C-alpha positions as CSV (number, residue, x, y, z in Angstrom):
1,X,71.9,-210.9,127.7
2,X,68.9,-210.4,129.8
3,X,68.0,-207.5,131.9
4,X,69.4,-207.5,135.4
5,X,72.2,-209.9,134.5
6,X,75.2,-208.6,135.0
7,X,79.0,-209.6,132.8
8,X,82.1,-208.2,134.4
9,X,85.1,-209.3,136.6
10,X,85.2,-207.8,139.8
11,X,82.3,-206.6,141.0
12,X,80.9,-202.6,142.5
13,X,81.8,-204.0,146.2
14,X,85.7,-204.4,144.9
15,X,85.8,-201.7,142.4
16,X,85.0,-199.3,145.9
17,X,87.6,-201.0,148.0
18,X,90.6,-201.0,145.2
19,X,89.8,-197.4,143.5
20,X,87.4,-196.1,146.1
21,X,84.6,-195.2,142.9
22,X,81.2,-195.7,143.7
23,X,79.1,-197.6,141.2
24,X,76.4,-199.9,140.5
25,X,75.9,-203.6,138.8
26,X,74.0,-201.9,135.9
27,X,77.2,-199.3,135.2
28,X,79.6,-202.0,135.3
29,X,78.5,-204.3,133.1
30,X,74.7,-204.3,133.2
31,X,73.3,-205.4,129.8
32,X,72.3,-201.9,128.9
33,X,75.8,-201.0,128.7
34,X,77.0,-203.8,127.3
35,X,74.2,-203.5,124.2
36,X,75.4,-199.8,124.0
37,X,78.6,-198.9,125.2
38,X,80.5,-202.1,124.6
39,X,78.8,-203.8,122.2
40,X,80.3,-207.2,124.0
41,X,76.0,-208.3,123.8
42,X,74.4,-209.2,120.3
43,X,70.8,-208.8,121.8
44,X,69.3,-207.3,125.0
45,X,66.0,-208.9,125.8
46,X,64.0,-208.0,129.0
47,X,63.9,-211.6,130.5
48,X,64.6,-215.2,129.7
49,X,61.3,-216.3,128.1
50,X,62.0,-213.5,125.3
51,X,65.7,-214.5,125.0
52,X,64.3,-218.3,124.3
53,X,62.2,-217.0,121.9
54,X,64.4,-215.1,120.5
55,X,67.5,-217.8,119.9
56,X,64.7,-220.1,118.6
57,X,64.1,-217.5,116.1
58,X,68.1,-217.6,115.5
59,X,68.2,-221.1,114.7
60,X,65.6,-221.1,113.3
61,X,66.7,-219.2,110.4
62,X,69.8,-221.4,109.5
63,X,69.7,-223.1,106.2
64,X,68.3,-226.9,106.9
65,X,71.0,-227.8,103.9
66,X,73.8,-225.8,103.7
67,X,74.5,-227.2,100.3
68,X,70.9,-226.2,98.8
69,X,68.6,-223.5,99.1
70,X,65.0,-223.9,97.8
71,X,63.8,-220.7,97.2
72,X,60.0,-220.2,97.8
73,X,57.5,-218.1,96.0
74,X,57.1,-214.8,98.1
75,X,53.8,-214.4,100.0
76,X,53.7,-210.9,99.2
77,X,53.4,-209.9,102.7
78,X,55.6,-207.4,104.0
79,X,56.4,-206.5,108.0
80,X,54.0,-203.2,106.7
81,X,54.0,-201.4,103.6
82,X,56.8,-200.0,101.6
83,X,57.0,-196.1,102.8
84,X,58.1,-193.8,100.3
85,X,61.8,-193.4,100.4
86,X,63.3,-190.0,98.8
87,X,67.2,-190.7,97.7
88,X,68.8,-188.1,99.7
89,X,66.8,-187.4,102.6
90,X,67.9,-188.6,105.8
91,X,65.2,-191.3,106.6
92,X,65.2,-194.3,109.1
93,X,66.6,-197.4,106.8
94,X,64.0,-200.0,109.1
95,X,61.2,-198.3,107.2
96,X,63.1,-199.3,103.9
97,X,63.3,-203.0,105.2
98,X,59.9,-203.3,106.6
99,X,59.1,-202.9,102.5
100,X,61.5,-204.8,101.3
101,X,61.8,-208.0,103.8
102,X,58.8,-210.7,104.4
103,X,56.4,-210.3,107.6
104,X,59.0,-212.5,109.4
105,X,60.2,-210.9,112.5
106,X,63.3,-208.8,111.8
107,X,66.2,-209.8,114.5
108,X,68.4,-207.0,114.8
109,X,72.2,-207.2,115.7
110,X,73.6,-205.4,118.2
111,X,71.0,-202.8,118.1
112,X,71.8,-200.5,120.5
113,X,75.7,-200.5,118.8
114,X,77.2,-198.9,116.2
115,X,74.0,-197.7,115.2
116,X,75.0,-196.1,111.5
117,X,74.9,-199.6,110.7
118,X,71.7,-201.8,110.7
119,X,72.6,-205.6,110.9
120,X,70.1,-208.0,111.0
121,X,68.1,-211.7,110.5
122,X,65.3,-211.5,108.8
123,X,63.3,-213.6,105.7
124,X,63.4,-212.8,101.6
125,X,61.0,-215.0,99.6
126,X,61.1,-217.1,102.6
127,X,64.7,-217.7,102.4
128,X,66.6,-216.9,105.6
129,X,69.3,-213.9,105.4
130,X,71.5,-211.5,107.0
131,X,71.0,-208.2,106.2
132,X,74.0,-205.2,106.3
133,X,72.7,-201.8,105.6
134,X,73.9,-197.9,106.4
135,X,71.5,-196.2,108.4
136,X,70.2,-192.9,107.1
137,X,69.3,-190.7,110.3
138,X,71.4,-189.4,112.7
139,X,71.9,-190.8,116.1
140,X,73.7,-190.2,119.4
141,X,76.1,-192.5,121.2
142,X,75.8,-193.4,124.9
143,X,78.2,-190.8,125.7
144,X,76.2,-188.0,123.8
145,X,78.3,-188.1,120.6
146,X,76.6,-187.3,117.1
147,X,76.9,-189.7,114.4
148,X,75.5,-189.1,111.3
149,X,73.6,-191.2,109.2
150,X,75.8,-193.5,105.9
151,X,78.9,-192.7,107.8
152,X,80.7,-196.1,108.9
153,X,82.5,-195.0,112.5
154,X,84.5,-197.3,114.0
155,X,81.5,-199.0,116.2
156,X,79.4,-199.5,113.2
157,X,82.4,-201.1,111.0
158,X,83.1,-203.4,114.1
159,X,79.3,-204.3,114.5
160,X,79.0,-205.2,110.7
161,X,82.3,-207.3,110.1
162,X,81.2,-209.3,113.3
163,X,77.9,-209.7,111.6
164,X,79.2,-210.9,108.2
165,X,81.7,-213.3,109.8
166,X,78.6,-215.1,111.6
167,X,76.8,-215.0,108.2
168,X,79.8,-216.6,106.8
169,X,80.0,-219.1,109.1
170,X,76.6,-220.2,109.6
171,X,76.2,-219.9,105.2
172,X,73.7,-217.2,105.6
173,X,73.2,-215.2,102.5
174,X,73.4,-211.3,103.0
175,X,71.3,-208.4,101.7
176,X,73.8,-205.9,101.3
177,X,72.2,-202.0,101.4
């Protein structure tokens, strides 16, 4: 969904005449709220020319033969270097995959949602993958709630099954972490 599109069904015009609340395009079902609140958006991009390059990406990345997967040599190049990680510590778990995945572009899933989950589209040895990991760093929901980091609320569980389900479907492996 791209910035200043707008997915709801009555609009601020008849939400004021049947309720009388005052409220704007963005509020209702701007694509900030749907990436965050909702979660009804799997990407937010700021116009269309990113969104185009951004589904190219997407299709990109499914398997040419769904049967067969030729698994390349990895280049050895990384999205940047592998940051120490200390088992325990709460740490932001895109540090670990910027050390782990290739320099491909990492295209995140429902970002702004269930964020003690990271899902993902990304490149291993070349090979295109989904990738489902915990997040270790504590966060705050639209509405100002705490989550903390490897705990699976009920946004994050929702964000990840939907991710799997679409890995399934489209025969994508999965990097589970």
């Amino acid at each position: 969904m791209t910035e200043g599109s707008g997915l709801y069904l009555a609009g601020p015009a008849l939400v004021k005449a049947a309720i009388g609340q005052t409220t704007s395009h963005e509020e209702l079902g701007g694509a900030a709220m749907h990436a965050a609140v909702s979660g009804t958006i799997d990407f937010r991009e700021p116009d269309e020319d990113h969104c185009i390059e951004r589904l190219r990406r997407l299709i990109d990345a499914w398997p040419a033969d769904t049967n067969r997967v030729n698994l390349k040599a990895r280049s050895g190049e990384f999205r940047r270097p592998p940051e120490k990680i200390v088992a325990g510590n709460e740490y932001d778990v895109h540090d670990l995959l910027a050390g782990l995945l290739d320099a491909a572009p990492f295209d995140e899933y429902k970002a702004e949602y269930g964020q003690t989950m990271v899902c993902g589209y990304s490149r291993l040895g070349g090979v295109p993958i989904g990738v489902v990991s915990n997040q270790k760093k504590r966060s705050k929901t639209t509405q100002g709630a705490l989550q903390y980091g490897g705990v699976i609320y009920v946004d994050s569980a929702d964000k990840a099954a939907r991710f799997i389900m679409d890995c399934n479907q489209s025969r994508t492996p999965i990097l589970f972490i």
